[in-house]
């Protein structure tokens, strides 16, 4: 009999934790809502919503405010929102041309952010870690929120092994088998988990939750900078492969008669559509960086023939590569980020033409092409989501240490 009661208690606690996570995730992704809206969105009863919101408020993680009148009799349902700064992620982005760090709260609320350019070249792992640490220490409000930081998420321009945050390869930085996660954990000394993932994977998650792909559970993001990466979301979950290396679409071998890639192969997709290819074709220094890209775009707007031809080349090869990926993955949305969001006004029609010509009718009819709306911050926002993921999956684990009510319920 006692065993039966124990099993019932375990099941009840499992259900409670799952329901609490559903509420927190809904508020995180969709913003402040009334209790009535949470009932409708989660399918939980009013009694369950009231009790669980009570735990979140008692744990000092969320607050309730007087709801706005909605034109019907009765008291408006209280509005539930995250308490500013109660749970904070530290996010970092390591790109070839820039570094960025940010403090982000539940709901994607930005608290502070710094972005700086970095010199083009093969900067060492140690130098990069030191630069990130120095940038973090400059974040406004860091000392005020240090105790609320629950994790560090890092968006990295390279192949990342998820199990330990090792950068297996970052050709455009000259890194190989770099223990970035461990080095950052030691340098930051925050006593919280440090998680590292590929920048395109994180940008895809950010655009799914807060950008151009909201409402689409199957998407492909193509992120262009010096290199080209891809983030793939299938049924709402990231497709990362066995070790986290999936999505390296920039190294699809598309042109056997092409030029050598930084990875050592010949004719990779990024040699036809990446930043160096665009600048070379436009008659600019191939390693000129963002300023030279802007110069190409200005020239194209002015009608410069060579700039327009370079963009047409990139658009055609983008369409060729995307046609194969659309046939393979059947996404609802293809999001173009980074360099490709900037060039989209010039390359969009060429991409559509190649998709019409090469993609199968079924997957072609399902997909739309859209530029990213989160701009260069997409990987940084995704890094914050990565750091917040354990809290969103099981907020009850945090409540146990913060709320007498939650401690009693979990006993």
Short mmCIF file of C-alpha atoms in Angstrom, two decimals:
data_model
loop_
_atom_site.label_atom_id
_atom_site.label_comp_id
_atom_site.label_asym_id
_atom_site.label_seq_id
_atom_site.Cartn_x
_atom_site.Cartn_y
_atom_site.Cartn_z
CA UNK A 1 0.00 0.00 0.00
CA UNK A 2 2.83 2.34 0.90
CA UNK A 3 4.54 1.53 -2.40
CA UNK A 4 1.38 2.44 -4.29
CA UNK A 5 1.16 5.79 -2.53
CA UNK A 6 4.84 6.43 -3.33
CA UNK A 7 4.24 5.75 -7.02
CA UNK A 8 1.22 8.02 -7.09
CA UNK A 9 3.26 10.74 -5.38
CA UNK A 10 6.08 10.37 -7.91
CA UNK A 11 3.66 10.62 -10.82
CA UNK A 12 2.02 13.67 -9.29
CA UNK A 13 5.36 15.37 -8.84
CA UNK A 14 6.36 14.53 -12.42
CA UNK A 15 3.11 16.04 -13.69
CA UNK A 16 3.57 19.14 -11.54
CA UNK A 17 7.09 19.73 -12.84
CA UNK A 18 5.97 19.25 -16.46
CA UNK A 19 3.06 21.66 -16.02
CA UNK A 20 5.28 24.25 -14.38
CA UNK A 21 7.73 23.99 -17.30
CA UNK A 22 4.87 24.40 -19.79
CA UNK A 23 3.77 27.65 -18.13
CA UNK A 24 7.28 29.08 -17.89
CA UNK A 25 8.07 28.18 -21.50
CA UNK A 26 4.81 29.76 -22.70
CA UNK A 27 5.56 33.00 -20.85
CA UNK A 28 9.16 32.96 -22.06
CA UNK A 29 8.25 32.53 -25.72
CA UNK A 30 4.99 34.47 -25.99
CA UNK A 31 5.40 37.22 -23.43
CA UNK A 32 3.24 38.34 -20.49
CA UNK A 33 -0.20 36.74 -20.36
CA UNK A 34 -3.22 36.63 -18.12
CA UNK A 35 -4.17 33.54 -16.18
CA UNK A 36 -7.11 33.11 -18.57
CA UNK A 37 -4.78 33.18 -21.57
CA UNK A 38 -2.50 30.63 -19.93
CA UNK A 39 -5.47 28.32 -19.38
CA UNK A 40 -6.31 28.55 -23.08
CA UNK A 41 -2.73 28.13 -24.30
CA UNK A 42 -1.57 25.33 -21.98
CA UNK A 43 -4.82 23.37 -21.57
CA UNK A 44 -4.37 23.36 -17.79
CA UNK A 45 -7.26 24.04 -15.42
CA UNK A 46 -7.75 27.39 -13.73
CA UNK A 47 -7.02 25.76 -10.38
CA UNK A 48 -3.72 24.34 -11.64
CA UNK A 49 -2.71 27.65 -13.22
CA UNK A 50 -3.48 29.54 -10.03
CA UNK A 51 -1.44 27.14 -7.87
CA UNK A 52 1.55 26.99 -10.20
CA UNK A 53 1.64 30.75 -10.77
CA UNK A 54 1.58 31.07 -7.00
CA UNK A 55 4.78 28.99 -6.82
CA UNK A 56 6.50 31.13 -9.43
CA UNK A 57 5.54 34.33 -7.62
CA UNK A 58 6.55 32.93 -4.21
CA UNK A 59 9.88 31.91 -5.74
CA UNK A 60 10.44 35.54 -6.77
CA UNK A 61 10.78 34.52 -10.44
CA UNK A 62 7.54 35.98 -11.82
CA UNK A 63 5.17 38.76 -10.82
CA UNK A 64 1.43 39.30 -11.21
CA UNK A 65 -0.03 42.64 -12.15
CA UNK A 66 -3.56 43.97 -12.34
CA UNK A 67 -4.93 43.03 -15.74
CA UNK A 68 -6.27 45.61 -18.18
CA UNK A 69 -10.09 45.84 -18.50
CA UNK A 70 -11.38 43.87 -21.50
CA UNK A 71 -14.88 45.35 -21.71
CA UNK A 72 -16.73 42.54 -19.96
CA UNK A 73 -18.19 42.37 -16.45
CA UNK A 74 -15.99 41.13 -13.62
CA UNK A 75 -12.46 41.64 -12.42
CA UNK A 76 -9.82 41.33 -15.18
CA UNK A 77 -7.55 38.30 -14.96
CA UNK A 78 -4.12 39.13 -13.44
CA UNK A 79 -1.27 39.53 -15.91
CA UNK A 80 1.75 37.27 -15.33
CA UNK A 81 5.22 38.35 -16.38
CA UNK A 82 8.83 37.44 -15.55
CA UNK A 83 10.39 39.46 -12.76
CA UNK A 84 13.10 41.56 -14.41
CA UNK A 85 16.54 40.14 -13.75
CA UNK A 86 15.35 37.20 -11.63
CA UNK A 87 16.91 34.64 -13.98
CA UNK A 88 19.70 35.79 -16.28
CA UNK A 89 21.75 34.24 -19.07
CA UNK A 90 25.19 35.43 -20.09
CA UNK A 91 25.51 35.13 -23.87
CA UNK A 92 28.60 35.48 -26.04
CA UNK A 93 29.20 35.40 -29.78
CA UNK A 94 32.59 34.71 -31.32
CA UNK A 95 32.70 35.59 -35.02
CA UNK A 96 35.58 36.17 -37.37
CA UNK A 97 35.10 39.94 -37.47
CA UNK A 98 33.50 40.67 -34.11
CA UNK A 99 32.87 39.67 -30.51
CA UNK A 100 29.67 40.29 -28.59
CA UNK A 101 28.40 39.61 -25.08
CA UNK A 102 25.04 40.23 -23.45
CA UNK A 103 22.98 39.71 -20.32
CA UNK A 104 19.50 38.44 -21.17
CA UNK A 105 16.57 37.70 -18.88
CA UNK A 106 13.63 35.33 -19.16
CA UNK A 107 11.38 36.28 -22.05
CA UNK A 108 14.39 37.38 -24.08
CA UNK A 109 14.56 40.64 -22.15
CA UNK A 110 17.85 42.42 -22.95
CA UNK A 111 19.64 43.79 -19.89
CA UNK A 112 22.99 44.82 -21.35
CA UNK A 113 24.97 44.21 -24.53
CA UNK A 114 28.38 45.07 -25.97
CA UNK A 115 29.68 44.34 -29.48
CA UNK A 116 33.16 45.18 -30.74
CA UNK A 117 34.98 44.57 -34.03
CA UNK A 118 37.99 42.27 -33.96
CA UNK A 119 40.96 42.32 -36.32
CA UNK A 120 40.79 39.88 -39.21
CA UNK A 121 43.26 37.05 -38.79
CA UNK A 122 43.92 33.82 -36.98
CA UNK A 123 43.58 34.94 -33.36
CA UNK A 124 44.52 32.29 -30.83
CA UNK A 125 42.05 30.61 -28.51
CA UNK A 126 43.79 32.13 -25.48
CA UNK A 127 43.60 35.65 -26.92
CA UNK A 128 39.93 35.19 -27.78
CA UNK A 129 39.05 33.85 -24.34
CA UNK A 130 40.85 36.80 -22.72
CA UNK A 131 38.99 39.25 -24.97
CA UNK A 132 35.63 37.67 -24.13
CA UNK A 133 36.41 37.81 -20.41
CA UNK A 134 37.40 41.49 -20.65
CA UNK A 135 34.23 42.27 -22.58
CA UNK A 136 32.07 40.49 -20.00
CA UNK A 137 33.67 42.51 -17.20
CA UNK A 138 32.68 45.69 -19.06
CA UNK A 139 28.99 44.74 -19.22
CA UNK A 140 26.84 47.35 -17.47
CA UNK A 141 25.03 45.83 -14.51
CA UNK A 142 27.16 42.68 -14.35
CA UNK A 143 27.78 43.03 -10.62
CA UNK A 144 24.07 43.68 -9.99
CA UNK A 145 23.07 40.46 -11.78
CA UNK A 146 26.04 38.18 -11.09
CA UNK A 147 24.11 36.07 -8.56
CA UNK A 148 21.16 35.61 -10.97
CA UNK A 149 23.27 34.27 -13.87
CA UNK A 150 22.33 30.61 -14.31
CA UNK A 151 24.40 29.74 -17.37
CA UNK A 152 26.66 30.92 -20.17
CA UNK A 153 25.78 30.30 -23.82
CA UNK A 154 28.36 30.81 -26.57
CA UNK A 155 27.72 31.08 -30.31
CA UNK A 156 30.85 30.01 -32.18
CA UNK A 157 31.77 30.33 -35.86
CA UNK A 158 32.96 26.74 -36.28
CA UNK A 159 32.23 23.06 -35.73
CA UNK A 160 31.46 22.52 -32.05
CA UNK A 161 31.30 19.24 -30.13
CA UNK A 162 28.30 19.66 -27.87
CA UNK A 163 29.43 17.25 -25.19
CA UNK A 164 32.29 19.45 -23.95
CA UNK A 165 32.25 22.67 -25.98
CA UNK A 166 35.37 21.78 -27.96
CA UNK A 167 35.72 23.57 -31.29
CA UNK A 168 36.69 20.75 -33.60
CA UNK A 169 37.41 23.06 -36.50
CA UNK A 170 37.08 26.78 -37.23
CA UNK A 171 38.87 27.18 -40.58
CA UNK A 172 38.37 30.95 -40.79
CA UNK A 173 40.02 31.39 -37.38
CA UNK A 174 42.68 28.74 -37.77
CA UNK A 175 41.42 26.72 -34.81
CA UNK A 176 41.41 22.94 -34.48
CA UNK A 177 40.37 20.88 -31.42
CA UNK A 178 40.22 23.99 -29.24
CA UNK A 179 38.75 23.38 -25.74
CA UNK A 180 36.77 26.63 -25.80
CA UNK A 181 34.12 25.65 -23.27
CA UNK A 182 36.63 24.63 -20.62
CA UNK A 183 38.83 27.68 -21.21
CA UNK A 184 35.89 30.07 -20.94
CA UNK A 185 34.56 28.37 -17.80
CA UNK A 186 37.93 28.84 -16.11
CA UNK A 187 38.34 32.44 -17.30
CA UNK A 188 34.84 33.61 -16.36
CA UNK A 189 34.84 31.81 -12.99
CA UNK A 190 31.06 32.11 -12.53
CA UNK A 191 30.39 28.59 -11.23
CA UNK A 192 27.62 28.02 -13.81
CA UNK A 193 27.47 25.73 -16.88
CA UNK A 194 29.13 26.99 -20.07
CA UNK A 195 27.52 25.67 -23.25
CA UNK A 196 28.97 26.22 -26.73
CA UNK A 197 27.23 25.67 -30.07
CA UNK A 198 27.59 26.63 -33.71
CA UNK A 199 26.47 30.18 -34.50
CA UNK A 200 24.11 29.15 -37.32
CA UNK A 201 22.42 26.51 -35.16
CA UNK A 202 21.77 29.13 -32.50
CA UNK A 203 20.67 31.75 -35.02
CA UNK A 204 18.14 29.25 -36.37
CA UNK A 205 16.71 28.70 -32.89
CA UNK A 206 16.52 32.45 -32.32
CA UNK A 207 14.71 33.08 -35.61
CA UNK A 208 12.32 30.22 -34.83
CA UNK A 209 11.42 31.60 -31.40
CA UNK A 210 11.66 35.35 -31.94
CA UNK A 211 12.23 36.12 -35.61
CA UNK A 212 11.32 35.37 -39.21
CA UNK A 213 10.30 31.73 -38.63
CA UNK A 214 7.92 32.06 -35.66
CA UNK A 215 5.20 29.46 -36.01
CA UNK A 216 7.20 27.26 -38.40
CA UNK A 217 8.58 24.10 -36.77
CA UNK A 218 10.60 23.05 -39.82
CA UNK A 219 13.15 25.54 -41.04
CA UNK A 220 16.57 25.92 -42.55
CA UNK A 221 18.75 28.92 -41.75
CA UNK A 222 21.72 29.80 -43.93
CA UNK A 223 24.12 32.14 -42.14
CA UNK A 224 26.77 33.94 -44.15
CA UNK A 225 29.80 35.75 -42.86
CA UNK A 226 33.34 34.94 -43.91
CA UNK A 227 32.18 31.32 -43.95
CA UNK A 228 28.75 29.83 -44.52
CA UNK A 229 26.88 27.71 -41.98
CA UNK A 230 23.44 26.23 -41.64
CA UNK A 231 21.01 25.68 -38.82
CA UNK A 232 18.32 23.01 -39.24
CA UNK A 233 15.16 22.75 -37.15
CA UNK A 234 12.97 19.65 -37.61
CA UNK A 235 9.63 19.48 -35.80
CA UNK A 236 10.77 22.23 -33.45
CA UNK A 237 14.07 20.59 -32.46
CA UNK A 238 17.60 21.30 -33.71
CA UNK A 239 19.11 18.69 -36.01
CA UNK A 240 22.72 18.63 -34.84
CA UNK A 241 24.00 15.15 -35.63
CA UNK A 242 25.81 12.65 -33.42
CA UNK A 243 28.41 15.08 -32.05
CA UNK A 244 26.88 18.44 -32.97
CA UNK A 245 28.57 18.89 -36.35
CA UNK A 246 25.46 18.83 -38.59
CA UNK A 247 24.59 21.90 -40.63
CA UNK A 248 27.96 22.64 -42.20
CA UNK A 249 26.25 23.43 -45.49
CA UNK A 250 29.00 25.83 -46.52
CA UNK A 251 31.17 22.80 -47.20
CA UNK A 252 28.78 21.03 -49.52
CA UNK A 253 30.95 20.21 -52.57
CA UNK A 254 28.93 21.87 -55.34
CA UNK A 255 31.44 22.98 -57.96
CA UNK A 256 34.14 20.42 -58.87
CA UNK A 257 35.74 23.05 -61.12
CA UNK A 258 35.75 25.70 -58.41
CA UNK A 259 38.41 27.17 -56.17
CA UNK A 260 40.03 25.79 -53.05
CA UNK A 261 38.17 26.29 -49.79
CA UNK A 262 39.69 27.15 -46.43
CA UNK A 263 38.75 23.64 -45.26
CA UNK A 264 41.12 22.17 -47.87
CA UNK A 265 38.48 20.88 -50.28
CA UNK A 266 37.61 22.17 -53.75
CA UNK A 267 34.42 23.92 -54.82
CA UNK A 268 32.62 24.13 -51.48
CA UNK A 269 29.38 26.11 -51.55
CA UNK A 270 30.90 28.97 -49.54
CA UNK A 271 33.57 29.50 -52.23
CA UNK A 272 30.74 30.57 -54.55
CA UNK A 273 28.45 32.47 -52.16
CA UNK A 274 30.56 33.57 -49.17
CA UNK A 275 31.98 36.99 -48.41
CA UNK A 276 35.33 36.35 -50.10
CA UNK A 277 33.63 35.21 -53.30
CA UNK A 278 31.39 38.29 -53.41
CA UNK A 279 34.27 40.69 -52.84
CA UNK A 280 36.58 38.95 -55.31
CA UNK A 281 33.95 39.02 -58.06
CA UNK A 282 33.19 42.67 -57.34
CA UNK A 283 36.86 43.61 -57.70
CA UNK A 284 37.35 44.28 -53.98
CA UNK A 285 39.96 42.85 -51.58
CA UNK A 286 38.76 39.35 -50.70
CA UNK A 287 39.68 39.85 -47.04
CA UNK A 288 38.24 43.35 -46.89
CA UNK A 289 35.58 42.50 -44.35
CA UNK A 290 32.22 44.18 -43.61
CA UNK A 291 33.29 47.63 -44.82
CA UNK A 292 34.07 46.29 -48.28
CA UNK A 293 30.77 44.38 -48.35
CA UNK A 294 28.96 47.64 -47.63
CA UNK A 295 30.92 49.28 -50.44
CA UNK A 296 29.72 46.59 -52.86
CA UNK A 297 26.12 47.13 -51.79
CA UNK A 298 26.42 50.89 -52.19
CA UNK A 299 27.90 50.38 -55.66
CA UNK A 300 25.06 48.00 -56.58
CA UNK A 301 22.46 50.53 -55.46
CA UNK A 302 24.15 53.06 -57.73
CA UNK A 303 23.89 50.65 -60.67
CA UNK A 304 27.52 49.54 -60.85
CA UNK A 305 27.65 46.68 -63.33
CA UNK A 306 30.45 44.69 -61.70
CA UNK A 307 28.84 44.83 -58.26
CA UNK A 308 25.49 43.76 -59.70
CA UNK A 309 27.13 40.89 -61.60
CA UNK A 310 28.89 39.70 -58.43
CA UNK A 311 25.59 39.70 -56.53
CA UNK A 312 23.87 37.89 -59.40
CA UNK A 313 26.54 35.16 -59.23
CA UNK A 314 26.03 34.77 -55.50
CA UNK A 315 22.25 34.68 -55.90
CA UNK A 316 22.42 32.00 -58.59
CA UNK A 317 24.67 29.73 -56.54
CA UNK A 318 22.62 30.32 -53.42
CA UNK A 319 19.57 29.12 -55.34
CA UNK A 320 21.41 26.08 -56.70
CA UNK A 321 22.53 24.99 -53.24
CA UNK A 322 19.19 25.74 -51.64
CA UNK A 323 17.32 23.70 -54.24
CA UNK A 324 19.15 20.57 -53.10
CA UNK A 325 18.62 21.38 -49.43
CA UNK A 326 14.93 22.10 -49.95
CA UNK A 327 14.54 18.74 -51.72
CA UNK A 328 16.38 17.01 -48.87
CA UNK A 329 14.80 18.70 -45.84
CA UNK A 330 11.39 19.97 -47.03
CA UNK A 331 11.46 23.03 -44.73
CA UNK A 332 8.56 25.44 -44.26
CA UNK A 333 10.90 28.45 -44.20
CA UNK A 334 14.44 29.14 -45.38
CA UNK A 335 15.86 32.05 -43.40
CA UNK A 336 18.82 33.95 -44.84
CA UNK A 337 20.98 35.57 -42.16
CA UNK A 338 24.16 37.58 -41.77
CA UNK A 339 25.66 38.47 -45.15
CA UNK A 340 22.69 36.94 -46.99
CA UNK A 341 20.15 39.09 -45.17
CA UNK A 342 22.09 42.17 -46.27
CA UNK A 343 22.29 41.04 -49.89
CA UNK A 344 18.74 39.65 -50.06
CA UNK A 345 17.25 42.63 -51.97
CA UNK A 346 19.74 41.91 -54.76
CA UNK A 347 19.79 38.10 -54.72
CA UNK A 348 16.22 37.18 -53.76
CA UNK A 349 14.84 36.93 -57.29
CA UNK A 350 17.79 34.83 -58.51
CA UNK A 351 17.28 32.43 -55.60
CA UNK A 352 13.59 32.06 -56.42
CA UNK A 353 14.39 31.46 -60.08
CA UNK A 354 16.83 28.66 -59.30
CA UNK A 355 14.40 27.06 -56.85
CA UNK A 356 11.70 27.14 -59.52
CA UNK A 357 14.11 25.53 -61.98
CA UNK A 358 15.76 22.90 -59.76
CA UNK A 359 13.64 22.09 -56.71
CA UNK A 360 11.00 19.38 -56.80
CA UNK A 361 7.47 20.68 -57.09
CA UNK A 362 6.27 19.32 -53.73
CA UNK A 363 8.92 20.77 -51.40
CA UNK A 364 9.16 23.91 -53.55
CA UNK A 365 5.46 24.61 -53.07
CA UNK A 366 5.81 24.32 -49.28
CA UNK A 367 8.74 26.67 -48.71
CA UNK A 368 9.13 30.42 -48.44
CA UNK A 369 12.39 32.36 -48.41
CA UNK A 370 12.79 35.15 -45.85
CA UNK A 371 15.64 37.35 -44.63
CA UNK A 372 16.43 37.11 -40.92
CA UNK A 373 14.79 39.81 -38.82
CA UNK A 374 17.10 39.60 -35.78
CA UNK A 375 20.03 40.83 -37.87
CA UNK A 376 23.53 40.15 -36.55
CA UNK A 377 22.19 39.56 -33.03
CA UNK A 378 20.48 36.27 -33.98
CA UNK A 379 23.38 34.02 -32.82
CA UNK A 380 23.72 36.04 -29.60
CA UNK A 381 20.00 35.69 -28.87
CA UNK A 382 20.28 31.98 -29.63
CA UNK A 383 23.22 31.71 -27.22
CA UNK A 384 21.03 33.17 -24.47
CA UNK A 385 18.34 30.58 -25.27
CA UNK A 386 21.00 27.87 -24.99
CA UNK A 387 22.02 29.07 -21.52
CA UNK A 388 18.40 29.32 -20.35
CA UNK A 389 17.41 25.86 -21.67
CA UNK A 390 17.97 23.93 -18.39
CA UNK A 391 15.82 26.41 -16.46
CA UNK A 392 13.05 26.28 -19.07
CA UNK A 393 13.09 22.48 -19.04
CA UNK A 394 12.71 22.21 -15.25
CA UNK A 395 12.03 25.48 -13.42
CA UNK A 396 10.99 23.46 -10.36
CA UNK A 397 14.67 22.69 -9.73
CA UNK A 398 15.31 26.43 -9.26
CA UNK A 399 12.17 26.96 -7.21
CA UNK A 400 13.27 24.41 -4.62
CA UNK A 401 16.14 26.67 -3.60
CA UNK A 402 14.15 29.92 -3.70
CA UNK A 403 10.66 29.33 -2.42
CA UNK A 404 9.40 27.89 0.89
CA UNK A 405 6.16 26.98 -0.90
CA UNK A 406 8.00 25.09 -3.60
CA UNK A 407 10.24 23.37 -1.06
CA UNK A 408 7.20 22.09 0.80
CA UNK A 409 5.56 20.93 -2.44
CA UNK A 410 8.69 19.03 -3.48
CA UNK A 411 9.28 17.40 -0.12
#
